[in-house]
Amino acid sequence: MLKQIEGSHAVAEAVALCRPEVICAYPISPQTHIVEGIGEMVKDGQLKNCEFINVESEFAAMSVAIGSSAAGARTYTATASQGLLFMVEAVYNASGLGLPIVMTVANRSIGAPINIWNDHSDSLSQRDCGWIQLFAETNQEALDLHIEAFKLAEELSLPVMVCMDGFILTHAYERVDMPTQAQVDAFLPPYEPRQVLDPAEPVSIGAMVGPEAFMEVRYLAHAKQMQALELIPRMAKEFESVFGRVIGGLTRTYMADDAETMVIAMGSVLGTIKDVVDEMREQGHKIGVLGITSFRPFPLADVADALRNCKRFVVLEKSLAVGIGGIVATNVRMAVTGMGLKGYTVIAGLGGRAITKKSLHALFVKAERSELEPLTFLDVDWRVINRQLDRERQKRRSGPAAEAMLRDLGMVAAKIA
Amino acid sequence: MFQVRIHGRGGQGVVTAAEMLSIAAFEEGRYAQAFPSFGSERTGAPVVAFCRIADKEIRLREPIMEPDALIIQDPTLLHQVDVFSGLKKDGYILINTNKSFEDLGLGDFVRDWPHERLCTVAATELSRKHVGRPMPNVPLLGGFAAVSGIIRLESVIMAINDKFSGKVAAGNIAGATEAYDIVRAEMEAARHEESAHA
């Protein structure tokens, strides 16, 4: 059924259709509307056989999720930013124990400086935690990926993060096609755990493992992600047959067939990029797009395949590996090792900085002309940066940087664009 | 694609207005995307929300920097925020006020503008009258349906019924309808005036 609703509520409804049994959550922007929405559905009886647990922190949220998942309940939570960081120890435990928890990460930057706006720093900080990470481009895809995530998680006995851009998607009203309960039931069977804390057949979960088997257990985590590489495309096909819609898969290309320049990105910015590509195509530029839906496992072969015929690629990412450059870019470069391609890393949209068509257009043209630096920070204000660097050179006690830079801008609040 | 930017203050239902506008467009079978300006919401602080309306899927995610129309929910913002930034030439402007554009100090700015695209309606008063609360957002949507012609009043009423129920819905429908009629009359008057000058 077509609906015009907020992204968060679309996800809340989709999660409810998956018949979760335990939802534990702690509020944090921009995720809050999702669990609020599910909380209301539990309270008014729309979502039955589900316990909604208000916990005292994100660490508690993931700890409760681990407990309920181990007890055989289909379990969901959601978080963002510092909330994700606060639960990290338990995040690693959830995957280490092989528990199929599904968690939404409403992507938001990480402080300091404190900032509630969107980028991918939070989930990308957890790239090695052993969870599968899927990135949604639209609210339709966000809700669809949640349905897929439960099935994928339970099939592999691995937790899955569905990452959606905070505010840009979570707070956007747009058209979504909400599936029926019958469709979701046809796609997603009841949870049949591989391991369960059952008083009738007692086991212990969470052994201490010494050097004799630790590497083997860890290798298994990697092997499972490699299984996911095969499972995700199959599941996307199955999804299409039940719901009649194409979803993520591992990667997706746009206008890529004869593209000399390929732009690679994740999440909602792909929409803006595609609009720019359409305009540039009209002007005769041979440019295409590679969207990465599955960041973990990282689809090395698919990425290499998609870039095989291009001359250069631009990785545009909303994350920064401080001290080296890009995170997504580093993964992409690994995929194209030895292919002799020119690659550019562009850091964009950190902390909610708007990524505009105008800037992207100029950026891609520069890449085509080989005028781009290997590492570019899109639309940064060099005057502000240089003034601060000057201040630090001139004065030992230069004071807190963020405050001084805001003062230079004459700003006390955030700007629109 | 038609792009609307709504300016107001925290507590005036700016974000809700954009969402309802998108629902109204959706009810007409169109694609629409509404989103807030992602600030920390505080009562009284300047707030911006956006709505795009199109006949095909909207992929663009940048803020609306060159709007086709502006809805200004609080005229005290006119001299605090650059509300007109990027507004397309001859774009639609709807302001919540009982003053004229001249009285607001905008006479020079809109001198060459088509007058039927410049409208005002005292939406806060309409809301007080019909809903009993100073919430200008919904009456302004009624006024916006009139001035822009981009959505029908009936669709605004459907959006009201989607967001509210009972007395609040009925009051808002009355407020939006009255605002619609006021703005229609204003546009009529502006057209008469222009043809008289011509």
Coordinates of C-alpha atoms in Angstrom, one line a residue:
Chain A
M1 CA 0.0 0.0 0.0
L2 CA 1.4 3.4 -1.0
K3 CA 1.8 5.8 1.9
Q4 CA 3.3 9.2 2.3
I5 CA 5.1 8.9 5.7
E6 CA 8.2 9.7 7.6
G7 CA 11.2 7.4 7.0
S8 CA 11.3 6.5 10.7
H9 CA 7.7 5.5 10.8
A10 CA 8.1 3.5 7.6
V11 CA 10.9 1.6 9.3
A12 CA 8.9 1.2 12.5
E13 CA 6.0 -0.3 10.5
A14 CA 8.3 -2.6 8.6
V15 CA 10.0 -3.8 11.8
A16 CA 6.5 -4.5 13.3
L17 CA 5.6 -6.5 10.2
C18 CA 8.6 -8.7 10.9
R19 CA 7.0 -9.8 14.2
P20 CA 9.8 -9.0 16.6
E21 CA 9.5 -10.4 20.1
V22 CA 11.8 -8.1 22.0
I23 CA 12.6 -4.5 21.3
C24 CA 15.0 -2.7 23.6
A25 CA 16.0 0.8 23.0
Y26 CA 17.4 4.0 24.4
P27 CA 16.5 7.3 22.6
I28 CA 19.0 9.2 20.6
S29 CA 18.6 11.6 17.7
P30 CA 18.0 10.9 14.9
Q31 CA 16.9 7.4 15.6
T32 CA 14.3 8.2 18.3
H33 CA 11.2 8.3 16.1
I34 CA 11.7 4.7 15.0
V35 CA 11.5 3.2 18.4
E36 CA 8.9 5.6 19.5
G37 CA 6.8 4.4 16.6
I38 CA 7.3 0.8 17.5
G39 CA 6.6 1.6 21.2
E40 CA 3.3 3.0 20.3
M41 CA 2.4 0.0 18.2
V42 CA 3.2 -2.3 21.1
K43 CA 1.2 -0.2 23.5
D44 CA -1.9 0.0 21.4
G45 CA -1.9 -3.7 20.8
Q46 CA -1.1 -3.4 17.0
L47 CA 2.1 -5.3 17.5
K48 CA 1.4 -8.4 19.6
N49 CA 3.6 -10.8 21.3
C50 CA 6.3 -8.3 21.6
E51 CA 8.0 -6.9 24.7
F52 CA 9.2 -3.3 24.5
I53 CA 11.9 -2.7 27.1
N54 CA 13.0 0.8 28.0
V55 CA 16.6 0.5 29.1
E56 CA 18.9 2.9 30.9
S57 CA 21.6 3.2 28.2
E58 CA 22.7 2.0 24.8
F59 CA 25.1 -0.4 26.5
A60 CA 22.1 -1.9 28.3
A61 CA 20.1 -1.9 25.0
M62 CA 22.6 -4.1 23.3
S63 CA 23.1 -6.2 26.5
V64 CA 19.4 -6.9 26.7
A65 CA 19.3 -7.6 23.0
I66 CA 22.1 -10.2 23.5
G67 CA 20.1 -11.9 26.3
S68 CA 16.8 -12.0 24.5
S69 CA 18.3 -13.2 21.2
A70 CA 20.2 -15.9 23.0
A71 CA 16.9 -16.9 24.6
G72 CA 15.4 -17.4 21.2
A73 CA 13.5 -14.2 20.7
R74 CA 13.6 -12.2 17.4
T75 CA 15.2 -9.0 18.7
Y76 CA 15.5 -5.5 17.4
T77 CA 17.1 -2.2 18.5
A78 CA 18.1 1.1 17.0
T79 CA 20.8 3.7 17.8
A80 CA 23.1 6.4 16.3
S81 CA 26.3 8.2 16.9
Q82 CA 27.6 8.3 20.5
G83 CA 24.9 5.7 21.3
L84 CA 26.5 3.2 19.0
L85 CA 29.9 4.0 20.5
F86 CA 28.6 3.5 24.0
M87 CA 27.4 0.0 23.2
V88 CA 30.5 -1.1 21.3
E89 CA 31.7 -3.7 23.7
A90 CA 28.3 -5.4 23.5
V91 CA 28.2 -4.9 19.7
Y92 CA 31.3 -7.0 19.3
N93 CA 29.9 -9.6 21.7
A94 CA 26.6 -9.9 19.7
S95 CA 28.5 -10.8 16.6
G96 CA 31.1 -12.9 18.4
L97 CA 28.4 -15.0 19.9
G98 CA 26.6 -15.2 16.5
L99 CA 23.3 -13.7 17.6
P100 CA 21.0 -12.5 14.8
I101 CA 20.0 -9.1 16.2
V102 CA 18.8 -6.5 13.8
M103 CA 19.7 -2.9 14.6
T104 CA 19.0 0.3 12.7
V105 CA 21.8 2.9 12.8
A106 CA 20.3 6.3 11.9
N107 CA 23.7 7.6 10.7
R108 CA 25.0 10.6 12.5
S109 CA 28.4 12.1 13.1
I110 CA 30.6 11.4 16.1
G111 CA 31.8 14.1 18.5
A112 CA 33.7 16.0 19.6
P113 CA 32.6 18.6 18.6
I114 CA 29.1 17.5 19.3
N115 CA 27.0 17.5 16.2
I116 CA 23.6 15.8 15.7
W117 CA 23.6 15.9 11.9
N118 CA 24.2 13.1 9.3
D119 CA 27.4 11.4 8.2
H120 CA 28.6 7.8 8.2
S121 CA 31.2 8.0 11.0
D122 CA 29.2 6.0 13.4
S123 CA 28.5 2.8 11.6
L124 CA 31.8 3.0 9.7
S125 CA 33.6 3.1 13.0
Q126 CA 32.2 -0.4 13.5
R127 CA 33.3 -1.8 10.2
D128 CA 35.4 -4.5 11.8
C129 CA 32.9 -5.5 14.5
G130 CA 31.6 -8.5 12.7
W131 CA 28.1 -7.3 11.9
I132 CA 26.7 -7.2 8.4
Q133 CA 26.2 -3.5 7.4
L134 CA 23.6 -2.6 4.7
F135 CA 23.1 1.0 3.6
A136 CA 19.8 2.3 2.3
E137 CA 19.5 4.9 -0.5
T138 CA 15.8 5.8 0.0
N139 CA 13.1 5.2 2.7
Q140 CA 11.6 2.5 0.5
E141 CA 14.9 0.7 0.5
A142 CA 15.4 1.3 4.3
L143 CA 12.1 -0.4 5.1
D144 CA 12.8 -3.2 2.6
L145 CA 16.3 -3.8 3.9
H146 CA 14.9 -4.3 7.4
I147 CA 12.7 -7.1 6.2
E148 CA 15.6 -8.7 4.4
A149 CA 17.9 -8.1 7.4
F150 CA 15.9 -10.3 9.8
K151 CA 16.0 -13.2 7.3
L152 CA 19.7 -12.7 6.5
A153 CA 20.6 -12.5 10.2
E154 CA 18.7 -15.6 11.1
E155 CA 19.9 -17.6 8.1
L156 CA 23.5 -16.9 9.0
S157 CA 23.2 -16.4 12.8
L158 CA 24.9 -13.1 12.5
P159 CA 23.7 -9.6 13.5
V160 CA 22.8 -7.1 10.8
M161 CA 23.0 -3.3 10.9
V162 CA 20.7 -1.4 8.6
C163 CA 22.2 2.0 8.1
M164 CA 20.1 4.9 6.9
D165 CA 21.0 8.6 6.8
G166 CA 19.9 10.4 9.9
F167 CA 17.5 13.3 9.3
I168 CA 17.9 13.1 5.5
L169 CA 16.0 9.8 5.4
T170 CA 14.8 9.3 9.0
H171 CA 13.0 12.6 9.1
A172 CA 11.9 12.8 5.4
Y173 CA 8.4 12.3 4.3
E174 CA 8.3 10.4 1.1
R175 CA 6.3 7.8 -0.8
V176 CA 6.8 4.2 0.3
D177 CA 5.0 1.0 -0.7
M178 CA 4.3 -0.7 2.6
P179 CA 4.1 -4.5 2.2
T180 CA 1.3 -6.5 3.7
Q181 CA 1.6 -8.9 6.6
A182 CA 1.0 -11.8 4.3
Q183 CA 3.9 -10.8 2.0
V184 CA 6.3 -10.4 4.9
D185 CA 5.1 -13.7 6.4
A186 CA 5.7 -15.4 3.1
F187 CA 9.2 -14.1 2.9
L188 CA 10.3 -14.3 6.5
P189 CA 9.7 -17.6 8.4
P190 CA 9.5 -17.7 12.2
Y191 CA 12.8 -17.5 13.9
E192 CA 14.5 -20.9 14.2
P193 CA 17.6 -20.3 16.3
R194 CA 20.9 -22.2 15.8
Q195 CA 21.6 -21.9 19.5
V196 CA 19.2 -21.1 22.3
L197 CA 19.2 -20.9 26.0
D198 CA 16.6 -23.5 26.8
P199 CA 16.1 -24.9 30.3
A200 CA 14.9 -28.2 28.7
E201 CA 18.2 -28.6 26.8
P202 CA 20.7 -26.5 28.8
V203 CA 23.8 -25.2 27.0
S204 CA 26.2 -22.4 27.9
I205 CA 26.9 -19.6 25.4
G206 CA 29.9 -17.4 25.7
A207 CA 32.9 -19.7 26.5
M208 CA 36.3 -18.4 27.2
V209 CA 38.5 -19.5 24.3
G210 CA 42.3 -19.6 24.6
P211 CA 44.9 -19.5 21.9
E212 CA 44.1 -23.1 21.0
A213 CA 40.9 -22.2 19.2
F214 CA 40.5 -18.4 19.2
M215 CA 41.7 -17.9 15.7
E216 CA 39.5 -20.7 14.4
V217 CA 36.4 -19.1 16.0
R218 CA 37.4 -15.7 14.6
Y219 CA 37.9 -17.2 11.2
L220 CA 34.4 -18.6 11.3
A221 CA 33.1 -15.0 11.7
H222 CA 34.9 -14.1 8.4
A223 CA 33.7 -17.3 6.7
K224 CA 30.1 -16.3 7.6
Q225 CA 30.5 -12.9 6.0
M226 CA 31.9 -14.6 2.9
Q227 CA 28.7 -16.8 2.9
A228 CA 26.7 -13.5 3.2
L229 CA 28.3 -12.4 -0.1
E230 CA 26.6 -15.3 -1.8
L231 CA 23.4 -15.1 0.2
I232 CA 22.6 -11.4 -0.2
P233 CA 22.2 -11.4 -4.0
R234 CA 20.1 -14.6 -3.7
M235 CA 17.9 -13.1 -1.1
A236 CA 17.5 -9.9 -3.1
K237 CA 16.1 -12.0 -5.9
E238 CA 13.8 -13.8 -3.6
F239 CA 12.7 -10.5 -2.2
E240 CA 11.9 -9.3 -5.7
S241 CA 9.7 -12.3 -6.4
V242 CA 7.7 -11.8 -3.2
F243 CA 7.5 -8.0 -3.1
G244 CA 7.9 -7.1 -6.7
R245 CA 10.6 -4.6 -5.9
V246 CA 14.4 -4.6 -6.5
I247 CA 16.4 -4.1 -3.4
G248 CA 20.1 -3.5 -2.7
G249 CA 21.8 -6.7 -3.3
L250 CA 25.5 -6.1 -2.8
T251 CA 26.0 -3.2 -5.2
R252 CA 24.1 -1.4 -7.8
T253 CA 25.2 0.5 -10.9
Y254 CA 23.6 3.4 -12.8
M255 CA 24.6 4.6 -16.3
A256 CA 27.7 2.5 -15.9
D257 CA 28.0 0.6 -19.2
D258 CA 30.2 3.0 -21.2
A259 CA 31.2 5.2 -18.2
E260 CA 34.8 6.5 -18.2
T261 CA 34.3 8.1 -14.8
M262 CA 32.6 6.1 -12.1
V263 CA 31.3 7.7 -8.9
I264 CA 31.1 5.4 -5.9
A265 CA 29.0 6.2 -2.8
M266 CA 26.7 4.8 -0.1
G267 CA 23.3 5.9 1.2
S268 CA 21.0 8.7 0.3
V269 CA 23.6 10.9 -1.5
L270 CA 23.4 8.5 -4.4
G271 CA 20.1 10.1 -5.3
T272 CA 21.7 13.6 -5.7
I273 CA 24.6 12.0 -7.5
K274 CA 22.3 10.3 -10.0
D275 CA 20.6 13.6 -10.7
V276 CA 24.0 15.2 -11.5
V277 CA 24.9 12.2 -13.6
D278 CA 21.7 12.6 -15.7
E279 CA 22.5 16.3 -16.3
M280 CA 26.1 15.5 -17.2
R281 CA 25.1 12.7 -19.5
E282 CA 22.9 15.1 -21.4
Q283 CA 26.0 17.2 -21.9
G284 CA 27.9 14.2 -23.2
H285 CA 30.0 13.2 -20.2
K286 CA 30.6 9.5 -19.9
I287 CA 29.9 9.2 -16.2
G288 CA 28.2 6.5 -14.1
V289 CA 27.5 5.5 -10.6
L290 CA 28.3 2.5 -8.3
G291 CA 26.2 2.4 -5.2
I292 CA 27.4 0.1 -2.4
T293 CA 24.6 -1.4 -0.4
S294 CA 26.6 -4.0 1.5
F295 CA 29.6 -2.4 3.1
R296 CA 30.1 -5.5 5.3
P297 CA 30.7 -7.9 3.8
F298 CA 32.6 -5.8 1.3
P299 CA 31.9 -7.0 -2.2
L300 CA 35.4 -6.8 -3.6
A301 CA 34.6 -8.9 -6.8
D302 CA 31.4 -6.9 -7.6
V303 CA 33.2 -3.6 -7.1
A304 CA 36.1 -4.7 -9.3
D305 CA 33.7 -5.9 -11.9
A306 CA 31.7 -2.6 -11.9
L307 CA 34.9 -0.6 -12.4
R308 CA 36.6 -2.9 -14.9
N309 CA 35.8 -0.7 -18.0
C310 CA 36.2 2.8 -16.5
K311 CA 39.2 5.0 -16.6
R312 CA 38.9 6.6 -13.3
F313 CA 36.8 6.5 -10.2
V314 CA 35.7 9.0 -7.5
V315 CA 34.8 7.6 -4.1
L316 CA 32.5 10.2 -2.4
E317 CA 32.1 9.3 1.2
K318 CA 30.6 10.8 4.3
S319 CA 33.4 9.5 6.6
L320 CA 37.0 10.3 7.3
A321 CA 39.7 8.0 8.4
V322 CA 41.7 10.6 10.2
G323 CA 45.4 10.3 9.3
I324 CA 44.9 8.5 6.0
G325 CA 41.7 9.8 4.2
G326 CA 38.8 7.7 3.2
I327 CA 37.3 4.5 4.7
V328 CA 35.1 3.4 1.8
A329 CA 37.9 4.6 -0.6
T330 CA 40.5 2.3 1.1
N331 CA 38.1 -0.6 0.6
V332 CA 37.4 0.3 -3.0
R333 CA 41.1 0.6 -3.8
M334 CA 41.7 -2.9 -2.4
A335 CA 39.1 -4.1 -4.8
V336 CA 40.8 -2.6 -7.9
T337 CA 44.4 -3.5 -6.9
G338 CA 46.4 -4.0 -10.1
M339 CA 43.8 -2.6 -12.4
G340 CA 45.7 0.5 -13.1
L341 CA 42.8 2.9 -12.4
K342 CA 43.1 6.5 -11.3
G343 CA 41.2 6.8 -8.0
Y344 CA 40.1 9.9 -6.1
T345 CA 38.9 10.1 -2.6
V346 CA 36.4 12.8 -1.7
I347 CA 35.3 13.5 1.8
A348 CA 31.9 15.2 1.8
G349 CA 28.9 16.0 3.9
L350 CA 30.6 15.5 7.3
G351 CA 28.4 16.6 10.2
G352 CA 25.5 17.5 7.9
R353 CA 27.3 19.7 5.5
A354 CA 25.0 19.9 2.5
I355 CA 26.2 18.0 -0.6
T356 CA 24.8 20.1 -3.5
K357 CA 24.4 19.2 -7.2
K358 CA 26.4 22.3 -8.0
S359 CA 29.5 21.2 -6.0
L360 CA 29.2 17.6 -7.3
H361 CA 29.0 18.8 -10.9
A362 CA 32.2 20.8 -10.6
L363 CA 33.9 18.0 -8.7
F364 CA 33.2 15.4 -11.3
V365 CA 34.3 17.6 -14.2
K366 CA 37.6 18.2 -12.3
A367 CA 38.0 14.5 -11.9
E368 CA 37.5 14.0 -15.7
R369 CA 40.2 16.5 -16.4
S370 CA 42.6 14.9 -13.9
E371 CA 42.6 18.1 -12.0
L372 CA 41.5 16.6 -8.7
E373 CA 43.8 16.0 -5.8
P374 CA 44.0 12.3 -4.6
L375 CA 42.2 13.4 -1.4
T376 CA 39.7 16.3 -1.5
F377 CA 37.5 17.7 1.2
L378 CA 34.4 18.9 -0.6
D379 CA 33.3 22.5 0.1
V380 CA 35.5 23.2 3.1
D381 CA 36.1 26.8 4.0
W382 CA 39.9 27.1 3.9
R383 CA 39.8 30.6 5.3
V384 CA 38.4 29.3 8.6
I385 CA 40.9 26.4 8.7
N386 CA 43.9 28.6 7.8
R387 CA 43.0 31.3 10.4
Q388 CA 42.9 28.6 13.1
L389 CA 46.2 27.1 12.0
D390 CA 47.7 30.6 12.0
R391 CA 46.4 31.2 15.5
E392 CA 48.0 28.0 16.7
R393 CA 51.3 28.9 15.1
Q394 CA 51.3 32.3 16.7
K395 CA 50.2 31.6 20.1
R396 CA 50.9 28.7 22.4
R397 CA 47.7 29.1 24.4
S398 CA 45.5 29.4 21.3
G399 CA 42.4 28.1 23.1
P400 CA 39.7 25.6 22.1
A401 CA 39.6 25.3 18.3
A402 CA 35.9 24.6 17.6
E403 CA 34.9 27.7 19.6
A404 CA 37.4 29.9 17.9
M405 CA 36.3 28.7 14.4
L406 CA 32.7 29.3 15.2
R407 CA 33.6 32.8 16.4
D408 CA 35.4 33.4 13.1
L409 CA 32.3 32.6 11.2
G410 CA 30.2 34.8 13.5
M411 CA 27.9 32.0 14.1
V412 CA 26.1 30.8 17.2
A413 CA 23.7 28.4 15.5
A414 CA 23.8 26.1 12.5
K415 CA 23.1 27.2 8.9
I416 CA 20.8 25.6 6.3
A417 CA 23.2 25.0 3.5
Chain B
M1 CA 9.7 20.0 -9.9
F2 CA 8.2 22.6 -7.7
Q3 CA 10.1 23.5 -4.5
V4 CA 8.7 25.2 -1.4
R5 CA 10.6 26.6 1.5
I6 CA 8.8 27.3 4.8
H7 CA 10.2 29.7 7.3
G8 CA 8.9 30.0 10.9
R9 CA 9.8 29.6 14.5
G10 CA 10.1 26.5 16.7
G11 CA 6.6 25.8 18.0
Q12 CA 4.7 27.1 14.9
G13 CA 4.4 23.7 13.2
V14 CA 6.9 24.6 10.4
V15 CA 8.0 21.0 9.9
T16 CA 4.4 19.7 10.2
A17 CA 3.4 22.1 7.5
A18 CA 6.0 20.8 5.1
E19 CA 4.9 17.2 5.9
M20 CA 1.3 18.0 5.3
L21 CA 2.1 19.7 2.0
S22 CA 3.8 16.6 0.9
I23 CA 0.8 14.5 2.0
A24 CA -1.5 16.8 0.0
A25 CA 0.6 16.3 -3.1
F26 CA 0.7 12.6 -2.6
E27 CA -3.1 12.5 -2.4
E28 CA -3.1 14.0 -5.8
G29 CA -0.9 11.1 -7.1
R30 CA 2.2 13.1 -7.2
Y31 CA 5.7 12.5 -5.8
A32 CA 6.6 14.7 -2.8
Q33 CA 9.5 14.9 -0.4
A34 CA 9.3 16.9 2.8
F35 CA 12.2 17.4 5.2
P36 CA 13.2 19.7 8.0
S37 CA 16.4 21.8 8.1
F38 CA 17.8 19.3 10.7
G39 CA 18.4 21.8 13.5
S40 CA 18.1 21.3 17.2
E41 CA 14.5 22.4 17.6
R42 CA 14.0 25.1 20.2
T43 CA 10.8 27.1 20.8
G44 CA 11.1 30.5 19.1
A45 CA 14.3 29.7 17.2
P46 CA 14.2 30.2 13.4
V47 CA 13.2 26.9 11.7
V48 CA 13.2 26.0 8.0
A49 CA 11.4 23.1 6.4
F50 CA 11.3 22.1 2.7
C51 CA 8.9 20.4 0.3
R52 CA 9.5 19.2 -3.2
I53 CA 6.6 18.2 -5.5
A54 CA 7.1 16.4 -8.8
D55 CA 5.6 14.0 -11.3
K56 CA 8.4 11.5 -11.0
E57 CA 10.5 10.0 -8.2
I58 CA 12.5 12.7 -6.3
R59 CA 16.1 11.6 -5.8
L60 CA 17.6 14.9 -4.9
R61 CA 18.6 15.3 -1.3
E62 CA 20.1 18.8 -1.1
P63 CA 18.3 21.6 0.8
I64 CA 16.1 23.8 -1.3
M65 CA 18.3 26.7 -2.1
E66 CA 16.3 28.1 -5.1
P67 CA 12.6 27.8 -4.1
D68 CA 9.7 28.4 -6.4
A69 CA 7.6 29.5 -3.4
L70 CA 8.1 30.7 0.1
I71 CA 5.7 30.4 3.0
I72 CA 6.7 32.7 5.9
Q73 CA 4.9 31.8 9.1
D74 CA 6.4 34.6 11.1
P75 CA 7.0 38.1 9.7
T76 CA 9.4 39.0 12.4
L77 CA 11.9 36.7 10.6
L78 CA 11.9 39.1 7.6
H79 CA 14.6 41.2 9.2
Q80 CA 16.5 38.5 11.0
V81 CA 16.9 35.7 8.5
D82 CA 17.6 36.0 4.7
V83 CA 14.3 34.3 4.0
F84 CA 14.3 35.4 0.3
S85 CA 17.7 33.8 -0.4
G86 CA 17.6 32.1 -3.8
L87 CA 13.9 32.7 -4.4
K88 CA 13.2 32.3 -8.1
K89 CA 12.3 35.5 -10.0
D90 CA 8.5 35.8 -9.9
G91 CA 8.2 33.1 -7.3
Y92 CA 5.3 32.9 -4.9
I93 CA 5.4 34.5 -1.5
L94 CA 2.8 33.9 1.2
I95 CA 3.3 35.7 4.5
N96 CA 1.4 35.3 7.8
T97 CA 0.5 38.9 8.6
N98 CA -2.3 41.4 8.6
K99 CA 0.0 44.0 7.1
S100 CA 0.8 44.7 3.4
F101 CA 4.1 44.0 1.7
E102 CA 4.7 47.8 1.8
D103 CA 4.0 48.0 5.5
L104 CA 6.5 45.2 6.0
G105 CA 9.2 47.2 4.3
L106 CA 9.2 44.9 1.2
G107 CA 7.7 47.4 -1.2
D108 CA 11.0 47.9 -3.1
F109 CA 11.8 44.2 -3.1
V110 CA 8.6 43.1 -4.8
R111 CA 8.1 46.2 -7.1
D112 CA 8.3 44.3 -10.4
W113 CA 6.8 41.1 -9.0
P114 CA 3.4 39.8 -10.4
H115 CA 1.1 41.0 -7.6
E116 CA -1.2 37.9 -7.7
R117 CA 1.9 35.9 -6.5
L118 CA 2.3 38.0 -3.4
C119 CA -0.2 37.3 -0.8
T120 CA -0.7 37.7 2.9
V121 CA -3.1 36.1 5.3
A122 CA -3.4 36.6 9.1
A123 CA -3.1 32.9 9.7
T124 CA -2.3 33.1 13.4
E125 CA -5.6 34.9 14.0
L126 CA -7.5 32.4 11.8
S127 CA -6.0 29.6 13.9
R128 CA -7.0 31.3 17.2
K129 CA -10.5 31.8 15.8
H130 CA -11.0 28.2 14.5
V131 CA -8.7 26.0 16.6
G132 CA -8.3 28.2 19.7
R133 CA -4.5 28.1 19.4
P134 CA -1.9 30.3 17.7
M135 CA -0.8 27.8 15.0
P136 CA -0.5 29.5 11.7
N137 CA 0.8 26.5 9.7
V138 CA -2.4 24.9 8.6
P139 CA -4.4 28.0 7.5
L140 CA -1.3 29.0 5.5
L141 CA -1.5 25.7 3.6
G142 CA -5.0 26.7 2.6
G143 CA -3.7 30.1 1.5
F144 CA -0.8 28.4 -0.3
A145 CA -3.2 26.2 -2.3
A146 CA -4.9 29.4 -3.5
V147 CA -1.8 31.4 -4.3
S148 CA 0.3 28.7 -5.9
G149 CA -2.4 26.6 -7.5
I150 CA 0.0 23.7 -7.1
I151 CA -2.3 21.7 -4.8
R152 CA -6.0 21.8 -4.3
L153 CA -7.8 22.8 -1.1
E154 CA -9.4 19.4 -1.0
S155 CA -6.0 17.8 -0.9
V156 CA -5.0 20.1 2.0
I157 CA -8.2 19.0 3.8
M158 CA -7.2 15.3 3.2
A159 CA -3.8 16.0 4.7
I160 CA -5.4 17.7 7.7
N161 CA -7.6 14.6 8.3
D162 CA -4.4 12.5 8.0
K163 CA -2.6 14.4 10.7
F164 CA -5.5 15.5 13.0
S165 CA -8.9 14.2 14.1
G166 CA -12.1 15.4 15.8
K167 CA -12.4 19.1 16.8
V168 CA -8.8 20.0 15.9
A169 CA -9.2 18.6 12.4
A170 CA -12.5 20.4 11.9
G171 CA -11.1 23.7 13.2
N172 CA -8.1 23.4 11.0
I173 CA -10.2 22.7 7.9
A174 CA -12.3 25.8 8.7
G175 CA -9.1 27.8 9.1
A176 CA -7.5 26.5 5.9
T177 CA -10.8 27.1 4.0
E178 CA -11.1 30.7 5.2
A179 CA -7.5 31.4 4.4
Y180 CA -8.0 29.9 0.9
D181 CA -11.0 32.2 0.3
I182 CA -9.1 35.3 1.7
V183 CA -6.1 34.6 -0.6
R184 CA -8.4 34.0 -3.6
A185 CA -10.0 37.4 -3.0
E186 CA -6.6 39.1 -2.7
M187 CA -5.5 37.6 -6.0
E188 CA -8.7 38.7 -7.7
A189 CA -8.1 42.2 -6.3
A190 CA -4.5 42.2 -7.5
R191 CA -5.5 41.1 -11.0
H192 CA -8.1 43.9 -11.2
E193 CA -5.6 46.4 -10.0
E194 CA -3.0 45.2 -12.6
S195 CA -5.5 45.3 -15.5
A196 CA -6.6 48.7 -14.4
H197 CA -3.0 49.9 -14.6
A198 CA -2.5 48.3 -17.9

